């Protein structure tokens, strides 16, 4: 089983992440940021990655450190759980609609982090949540997972729908990319011999 646990502690946050890449999408996520917890639940459910997150952060200041540091820890956990990436599909993509919003995600577990973000939210806030933190989360996640990640909004009106479609689209692409390809289970998906 491809599992990993990460604990990250700074003066601003304490993050504990536990994942199982070969799970069924079970989750228990608590960051004291309600909307973010809901998005992490979506990420787990639609990727089939079992995910437990417990983050305590300086939310009396704002939610930035909590969201970003959770992204860092989750990225590290995914990278560690993948190991040398033997047998994985490596690439994933998903074109996902949610009501008015449509999101296109493409990703590659290349070990060369690169992040492209073509998304604009119609509001600055989703409830009490700063919409710009969605980008901060995925920037941190992609960097620390060693992931090339492209997220493009085709269109969207409602900020909640846009954000949720992003998390679901990334989740579905992740599910595809981390699967073991039965035709290449003993090989690396690269001509370089390493990833």
PDB file of C-alpha atoms in Angstrom:
ATOM      1  CA  UNK A   1       0.000   0.000   0.000  1.00  0.00           C
ATOM      2  CA  UNK A   2       1.289   3.443  -0.960  1.00  0.00           C
ATOM      3  CA  UNK A   3       0.889   5.371   2.281  1.00  0.00           C
ATOM      4  CA  UNK A   4       2.625   8.288   3.966  1.00  0.00           C
ATOM      5  CA  UNK A   5       2.379  10.549   6.982  1.00  0.00           C
ATOM      6  CA  UNK A   6       3.796  14.053   7.247  1.00  0.00           C
ATOM      7  CA  UNK A   7       4.000  16.353  10.247  1.00  0.00           C
ATOM      8  CA  UNK A   8       5.025  19.953   9.622  1.00  0.00           C
ATOM      9  CA  UNK A   9       5.362  22.463  12.444  1.00  0.00           C
ATOM     10  CA  UNK A  10       6.258  26.159  12.222  1.00  0.00           C
ATOM     11  CA  UNK A  11       5.598  29.231  14.352  1.00  0.00           C
ATOM     12  CA  UNK A  12       2.423  29.730  12.293  1.00  0.00           C
ATOM     13  CA  UNK A  13       0.959  26.251  11.859  1.00  0.00           C
ATOM     14  CA  UNK A  14       1.051  22.629  12.915  1.00  0.00           C
ATOM     15  CA  UNK A  15       0.006  20.259  10.125  1.00  0.00           C
ATOM     16  CA  UNK A  16      -0.515  16.507  10.208  1.00  0.00           C
ATOM     17  CA  UNK A  17      -1.331  14.705   6.944  1.00  0.00           C
ATOM     18  CA  UNK A  18      -1.936  10.988   6.480  1.00  0.00           C
ATOM     19  CA  UNK A  19      -2.668   9.533   3.036  1.00  0.00           C
ATOM     20  CA  UNK A  20      -3.266   6.217   1.325  1.00  0.00           C
ATOM     21  CA  UNK A  21      -3.016   6.497  -2.461  1.00  0.00           C
ATOM     22  CA  UNK A  22      -4.705   3.106  -2.865  1.00  0.00           C
ATOM     23  CA  UNK A  23      -7.724   4.013  -0.788  1.00  0.00           C
ATOM     24  CA  UNK A  24     -11.430   4.454  -1.403  1.00  0.00           C
ATOM     25  CA  UNK A  25     -11.752   8.195  -0.832  1.00  0.00           C
ATOM     26  CA  UNK A  26     -12.330   8.102   2.924  1.00  0.00           C
ATOM     27  CA  UNK A  27     -11.555  11.398   4.625  1.00  0.00           C
ATOM     28  CA  UNK A  28     -11.327  13.200   7.934  1.00  0.00           C
ATOM     29  CA  UNK A  29     -10.169  16.772   7.413  1.00  0.00           C
ATOM     30  CA  UNK A  30     -10.104  19.515  10.011  1.00  0.00           C
ATOM     31  CA  UNK A  31      -8.286  22.809   9.499  1.00  0.00           C
ATOM     32  CA  UNK A  32     -10.707  25.171  11.286  1.00  0.00           C
ATOM     33  CA  UNK A  33     -11.403  26.690   7.841  1.00  0.00           C
ATOM     34  CA  UNK A  34     -14.831  25.335   6.912  1.00  0.00           C
ATOM     35  CA  UNK A  35     -14.811  25.898   3.164  1.00  0.00           C
ATOM     36  CA  UNK A  36     -11.266  24.540   2.858  1.00  0.00           C
ATOM     37  CA  UNK A  37     -12.237  21.396   4.780  1.00  0.00           C
ATOM     38  CA  UNK A  38     -15.109  20.918   2.306  1.00  0.00           C
ATOM     39  CA  UNK A  39     -12.677  21.238  -0.608  1.00  0.00           C
ATOM     40  CA  UNK A  40     -10.213  18.752   0.921  1.00  0.00           C
ATOM     41  CA  UNK A  41     -13.119  16.323   1.310  1.00  0.00           C
ATOM     42  CA  UNK A  42     -13.846  16.717  -2.417  1.00  0.00           C
ATOM     43  CA  UNK A  43     -10.181  16.151  -3.268  1.00  0.00           C
ATOM     44  CA  UNK A  44     -10.173  12.905  -1.312  1.00  0.00           C
ATOM     45  CA  UNK A  45     -13.521  11.572  -2.486  1.00  0.00           C
ATOM     46  CA  UNK A  46     -12.914  12.137  -6.194  1.00  0.00           C
ATOM     47  CA  UNK A  47      -9.262  11.015  -6.258  1.00  0.00           C
ATOM     48  CA  UNK A  48      -9.990   7.924  -4.111  1.00  0.00           C
ATOM     49  CA  UNK A  49      -7.041   8.958  -1.942  1.00  0.00           C
ATOM     50  CA  UNK A  50      -7.774   8.327   1.739  1.00  0.00           C
ATOM     51  CA  UNK A  51      -6.950  11.608   3.439  1.00  0.00           C
ATOM     52  CA  UNK A  52      -6.692  12.708   7.054  1.00  0.00           C
ATOM     53  CA  UNK A  53      -5.656  16.305   7.673  1.00  0.00           C
ATOM     54  CA  UNK A  54      -5.387  18.070  11.006  1.00  0.00           C
ATOM     55  CA  UNK A  55      -4.102  21.627  10.819  1.00  0.00           C
ATOM     56  CA  UNK A  56      -3.900  24.148  13.632  1.00  0.00           C
ATOM     57  CA  UNK A  57      -2.969  27.575  12.388  1.00  0.00           C
ATOM     58  CA  UNK A  58      -2.994  31.281  13.136  1.00  0.00           C
ATOM     59  CA  UNK A  59      -6.483  31.778  11.716  1.00  0.00           C
ATOM     60  CA  UNK A  60      -6.922  34.737  14.039  1.00  0.00           C
ATOM     61  CA  UNK A  61      -4.663  36.537  11.532  1.00  0.00           C
ATOM     62  CA  UNK A  62      -6.141  34.969   8.387  1.00  0.00           C
ATOM     63  CA  UNK A  63      -6.355  31.577   6.674  1.00  0.00           C
ATOM     64  CA  UNK A  64      -3.327  31.967   4.411  1.00  0.00           C
ATOM     65  CA  UNK A  65      -0.738  30.056   6.455  1.00  0.00           C
ATOM     66  CA  UNK A  66      -3.192  27.253   7.239  1.00  0.00           C
ATOM     67  CA  UNK A  67      -4.094  26.702   3.589  1.00  0.00           C
ATOM     68  CA  UNK A  68      -0.580  27.066   2.175  1.00  0.00           C
ATOM     69  CA  UNK A  69       1.115  24.867   4.788  1.00  0.00           C
ATOM     70  CA  UNK A  70      -1.524  22.180   4.332  1.00  0.00           C
ATOM     71  CA  UNK A  71      -0.733  22.249   0.607  1.00  0.00           C
ATOM     72  CA  UNK A  72       2.983  21.898   1.335  1.00  0.00           C
ATOM     73  CA  UNK A  73       2.468  18.910   3.651  1.00  0.00           C
ATOM     74  CA  UNK A  74       0.003  17.192   1.332  1.00  0.00           C
ATOM     75  CA  UNK A  75       2.363  17.611  -1.614  1.00  0.00           C
ATOM     76  CA  UNK A  76       5.216  16.078   0.394  1.00  0.00           C
ATOM     77  CA  UNK A  77       3.026  13.164   1.478  1.00  0.00           C
ATOM     78  CA  UNK A  78       1.955  12.395  -2.096  1.00  0.00           C
ATOM     79  CA  UNK A  79       5.554  12.588  -3.343  1.00  0.00           C
ATOM     80  CA  UNK A  80       6.761  10.247  -0.606  1.00  0.00           C
ATOM     81  CA  UNK A  81       3.909   7.782  -1.113  1.00  0.00           C
ATOM     82  CA  UNK A  82       4.643   7.564  -4.855  1.00  0.00           C
ATOM     83  CA  UNK A  83       8.255   6.594  -4.174  1.00  0.00           C
ATOM     84  CA  UNK A  84      10.177   6.105  -7.417  1.00  0.00           C
ATOM     85  CA  UNK A  85       6.861   6.191  -9.375  1.00  0.00           C
ATOM     86  CA  UNK A  86       7.349   2.733 -10.827  1.00  0.00           C
ATOM     87  CA  UNK A  87       4.299   1.583 -12.768  1.00  0.00           C
ATOM     88  CA  UNK A  88       2.225   4.743 -12.481  1.00  0.00           C
ATOM     89  CA  UNK A  89       0.328   6.184 -15.426  1.00  0.00           C
ATOM     90  CA  UNK A  90       2.112   9.503 -14.641  1.00  0.00           C
ATOM     91  CA  UNK A  91      -0.190  11.826 -16.613  1.00  0.00           C
ATOM     92  CA  UNK A  92      -3.747  12.805 -15.826  1.00  0.00           C
ATOM     93  CA  UNK A  93      -6.364  15.186 -17.144  1.00  0.00           C
ATOM     94  CA  UNK A  94      -9.961  16.071 -16.493  1.00  0.00           C
ATOM     95  CA  UNK A  95     -12.404  18.441 -18.122  1.00  0.00           C
ATOM     96  CA  UNK A  96     -15.030  18.896 -15.399  1.00  0.00           C
ATOM     97  CA  UNK A  97     -18.309  20.835 -15.353  1.00  0.00           C
ATOM     98  CA  UNK A  98     -20.112  21.981 -12.225  1.00  0.00           C
ATOM     99  CA  UNK A  99     -23.248  23.952 -13.010  1.00  0.00           C
ATOM    100  CA  UNK A 100     -22.017  27.233 -14.545  1.00  0.00           C
ATOM    101  CA  UNK A 101     -18.321  26.414 -14.085  1.00  0.00           C
ATOM    102  CA  UNK A 102     -16.113  24.326 -16.342  1.00  0.00           C
ATOM    103  CA  UNK A 103     -12.501  23.531 -15.415  1.00  0.00           C
ATOM    104  CA  UNK A 104      -9.777  21.798 -17.408  1.00  0.00           C
ATOM    105  CA  UNK A 105      -6.888  20.216 -15.488  1.00  0.00           C
ATOM    106  CA  UNK A 106      -3.764  18.548 -16.874  1.00  0.00           C
ATOM    107  CA  UNK A 107      -0.934  17.202 -14.733  1.00  0.00           C
ATOM    108  CA  UNK A 108       2.296  15.262 -14.894  1.00  0.00           C
ATOM    109  CA  UNK A 109       4.260  13.649 -12.049  1.00  0.00           C
ATOM    110  CA  UNK A 110       7.486  14.709 -13.743  1.00  0.00           C
ATOM    111  CA  UNK A 111       9.451  15.712 -10.619  1.00  0.00           C
ATOM    112  CA  UNK A 112       9.709  19.110 -12.335  1.00  0.00           C
ATOM    113  CA  UNK A 113       7.211  21.323 -10.533  1.00  0.00           C
ATOM    114  CA  UNK A 114       5.569  23.841 -12.813  1.00  0.00           C
ATOM    115  CA  UNK A 115       2.297  25.603 -12.169  1.00  0.00           C
ATOM    116  CA  UNK A 116      -0.021  27.281 -14.685  1.00  0.00           C
ATOM    117  CA  UNK A 117      -3.162  28.974 -13.356  1.00  0.00           C
ATOM    118  CA  UNK A 118      -5.714  30.549 -15.685  1.00  0.00           C
ATOM    119  CA  UNK A 119      -8.600  31.113 -13.291  1.00  0.00           C
ATOM    120  CA  UNK A 120     -10.490  34.243 -12.295  1.00  0.00           C
ATOM    121  CA  UNK A 121     -13.024  34.303  -9.505  1.00  0.00           C
ATOM    122  CA  UNK A 122     -16.086  36.524  -9.725  1.00  0.00           C
ATOM    123  CA  UNK A 123     -15.815  37.447  -6.018  1.00  0.00           C
ATOM    124  CA  UNK A 124     -12.938  37.915  -3.582  1.00  0.00           C
ATOM    125  CA  UNK A 125     -14.646  35.799  -0.917  1.00  0.00           C
ATOM    126  CA  UNK A 126     -16.447  32.473  -0.845  1.00  0.00           C
ATOM    127  CA  UNK A 127     -18.325  32.914   2.392  1.00  0.00           C
ATOM    128  CA  UNK A 128     -15.519  33.906   4.759  1.00  0.00           C
ATOM    129  CA  UNK A 129     -12.849  32.212   2.647  1.00  0.00           C
ATOM    130  CA  UNK A 130     -10.433  34.258   0.505  1.00  0.00           C
ATOM    131  CA  UNK A 131     -10.862  32.952  -3.050  1.00  0.00           C
ATOM    132  CA  UNK A 132      -7.202  33.661  -3.865  1.00  0.00           C
ATOM    133  CA  UNK A 133      -6.185  30.946  -1.394  1.00  0.00           C
ATOM    134  CA  UNK A 134      -7.340  28.258  -3.826  1.00  0.00           C
ATOM    135  CA  UNK A 135      -4.393  29.225  -6.023  1.00  0.00           C
ATOM    136  CA  UNK A 136      -2.032  29.331  -3.021  1.00  0.00           C
ATOM    137  CA  UNK A 137      -3.005  25.804  -2.047  1.00  0.00           C
ATOM    138  CA  UNK A 138      -2.397  24.323  -5.486  1.00  0.00           C
ATOM    139  CA  UNK A 139       0.850  26.263  -5.955  1.00  0.00           C
ATOM    140  CA  UNK A 140       2.185  24.790  -2.694  1.00  0.00           C
ATOM    141  CA  UNK A 141       0.837  21.326  -3.472  1.00  0.00           C
ATOM    142  CA  UNK A 142       2.311  21.141  -6.974  1.00  0.00           C
ATOM    143  CA  UNK A 143       5.706  22.457  -5.882  1.00  0.00           C
ATOM    144  CA  UNK A 144       6.111  19.963  -3.059  1.00  0.00           C
ATOM    145  CA  UNK A 145       4.620  16.996  -4.943  1.00  0.00           C
ATOM    146  CA  UNK A 146       7.040  17.564  -7.847  1.00  0.00           C
ATOM    147  CA  UNK A 147       4.038  18.029 -10.070  1.00  0.00           C
ATOM    148  CA  UNK A 148       3.514  19.906 -13.317  1.00  0.00           C
ATOM    149  CA  UNK A 149      -0.029  21.238 -12.889  1.00  0.00           C
ATOM    150  CA  UNK A 150      -2.093  23.265 -15.355  1.00  0.00           C
ATOM    151  CA  UNK A 151      -5.521  24.533 -14.270  1.00  0.00           C
ATOM    152  CA  UNK A 152      -7.636  26.437 -16.793  1.00  0.00           C
ATOM    153  CA  UNK A 153     -11.111  27.851 -16.290  1.00  0.00           C
ATOM    154  CA  UNK A 154     -13.119  27.498 -19.487  1.00  0.00           C
ATOM    155  CA  UNK A 155     -15.904  29.576 -17.951  1.00  0.00           C
ATOM    156  CA  UNK A 156     -17.665  30.152 -14.659  1.00  0.00           C
ATOM    157  CA  UNK A 157     -19.866  32.606 -12.775  1.00  0.00           C
ATOM    158  CA  UNK A 158     -20.279  31.426  -9.190  1.00  0.00           C
ATOM    159  CA  UNK A 159     -17.048  31.454  -7.163  1.00  0.00           C
ATOM    160  CA  UNK A 160     -18.094  28.483  -5.024  1.00  0.00           C
ATOM    161  CA  UNK A 161     -18.776  26.422  -8.142  1.00  0.00           C
ATOM    162  CA  UNK A 162     -15.483  27.480  -9.739  1.00  0.00           C
ATOM    163  CA  UNK A 163     -13.462  26.503  -6.659  1.00  0.00           C
ATOM    164  CA  UNK A 164     -15.253  23.201  -6.164  1.00  0.00           C
ATOM    165  CA  UNK A 165     -14.902  22.307  -9.843  1.00  0.00           C
ATOM    166  CA  UNK A 166     -11.153  22.970  -9.551  1.00  0.00           C
ATOM    167  CA  UNK A 167     -10.728  20.626  -6.586  1.00  0.00           C
ATOM    168  CA  UNK A 168     -12.825  17.929  -8.255  1.00  0.00           C
ATOM    169  CA  UNK A 169     -11.063  18.279 -11.589  1.00  0.00           C
ATOM    170  CA  UNK A 170      -7.615  18.069  -9.991  1.00  0.00           C
ATOM    171  CA  UNK A 171      -8.809  15.077  -7.961  1.00  0.00           C
ATOM    172  CA  UNK A 172      -9.975  13.172 -11.029  1.00  0.00           C
ATOM    173  CA  UNK A 173      -6.705  13.924 -12.839  1.00  0.00           C
ATOM    174  CA  UNK A 174      -4.735  12.775  -9.783  1.00  0.00           C
ATOM    175  CA  UNK A 175      -6.687   9.535  -9.646  1.00  0.00           C
ATOM    176  CA  UNK A 176      -5.794   8.844 -13.263  1.00  0.00           C
ATOM    177  CA  UNK A 177      -2.101   9.728 -12.913  1.00  0.00           C
ATOM    178  CA  UNK A 178      -1.334   7.720  -9.749  1.00  0.00           C
ATOM    179  CA  UNK A 179      -2.997   4.513 -10.952  1.00  0.00           C
ATOM    180  CA  UNK A 180      -0.721   1.569 -11.640  1.00  0.00           C
ATOM    181  CA  UNK A 181      -0.684   0.740 -15.348  1.00  0.00           C
ATOM    182  CA  UNK A 182      -0.886  -3.082 -15.517  1.00  0.00           C
ATOM    183  CA  UNK A 183       1.029  -3.063 -18.811  1.00  0.00           C
ATOM    184  CA  UNK A 184       3.938  -1.162 -17.221  1.00  0.00           C
ATOM    185  CA  UNK A 185       3.748  -2.202 -13.570  1.00  0.00           C
ATOM    186  CA  UNK A 186       7.473  -2.950 -13.386  1.00  0.00           C
ATOM    187  CA  UNK A 187       8.646   0.039 -15.429  1.00  0.00           C
ATOM    188  CA  UNK A 188       9.019   3.765 -15.029  1.00  0.00           C
ATOM    189  CA  UNK A 189       6.914   5.893 -17.364  1.00  0.00           C
ATOM    190  CA  UNK A 190       9.984   7.671 -18.739  1.00  0.00           C
ATOM    191  CA  UNK A 191      12.748   7.013 -21.263  1.00  0.00           C
ATOM    192  CA  UNK A 192      15.235   8.616 -18.836  1.00  0.00           C
ATOM    193  CA  UNK A 193      15.129   5.694 -16.450  1.00  0.00           C
ATOM    194  CA  UNK A 194      14.242   7.961 -13.533  1.00  0.00           C
ATOM    195  CA  UNK A 195      11.584  10.440 -12.495  1.00  0.00           C
TER     196      UNK A 195
END
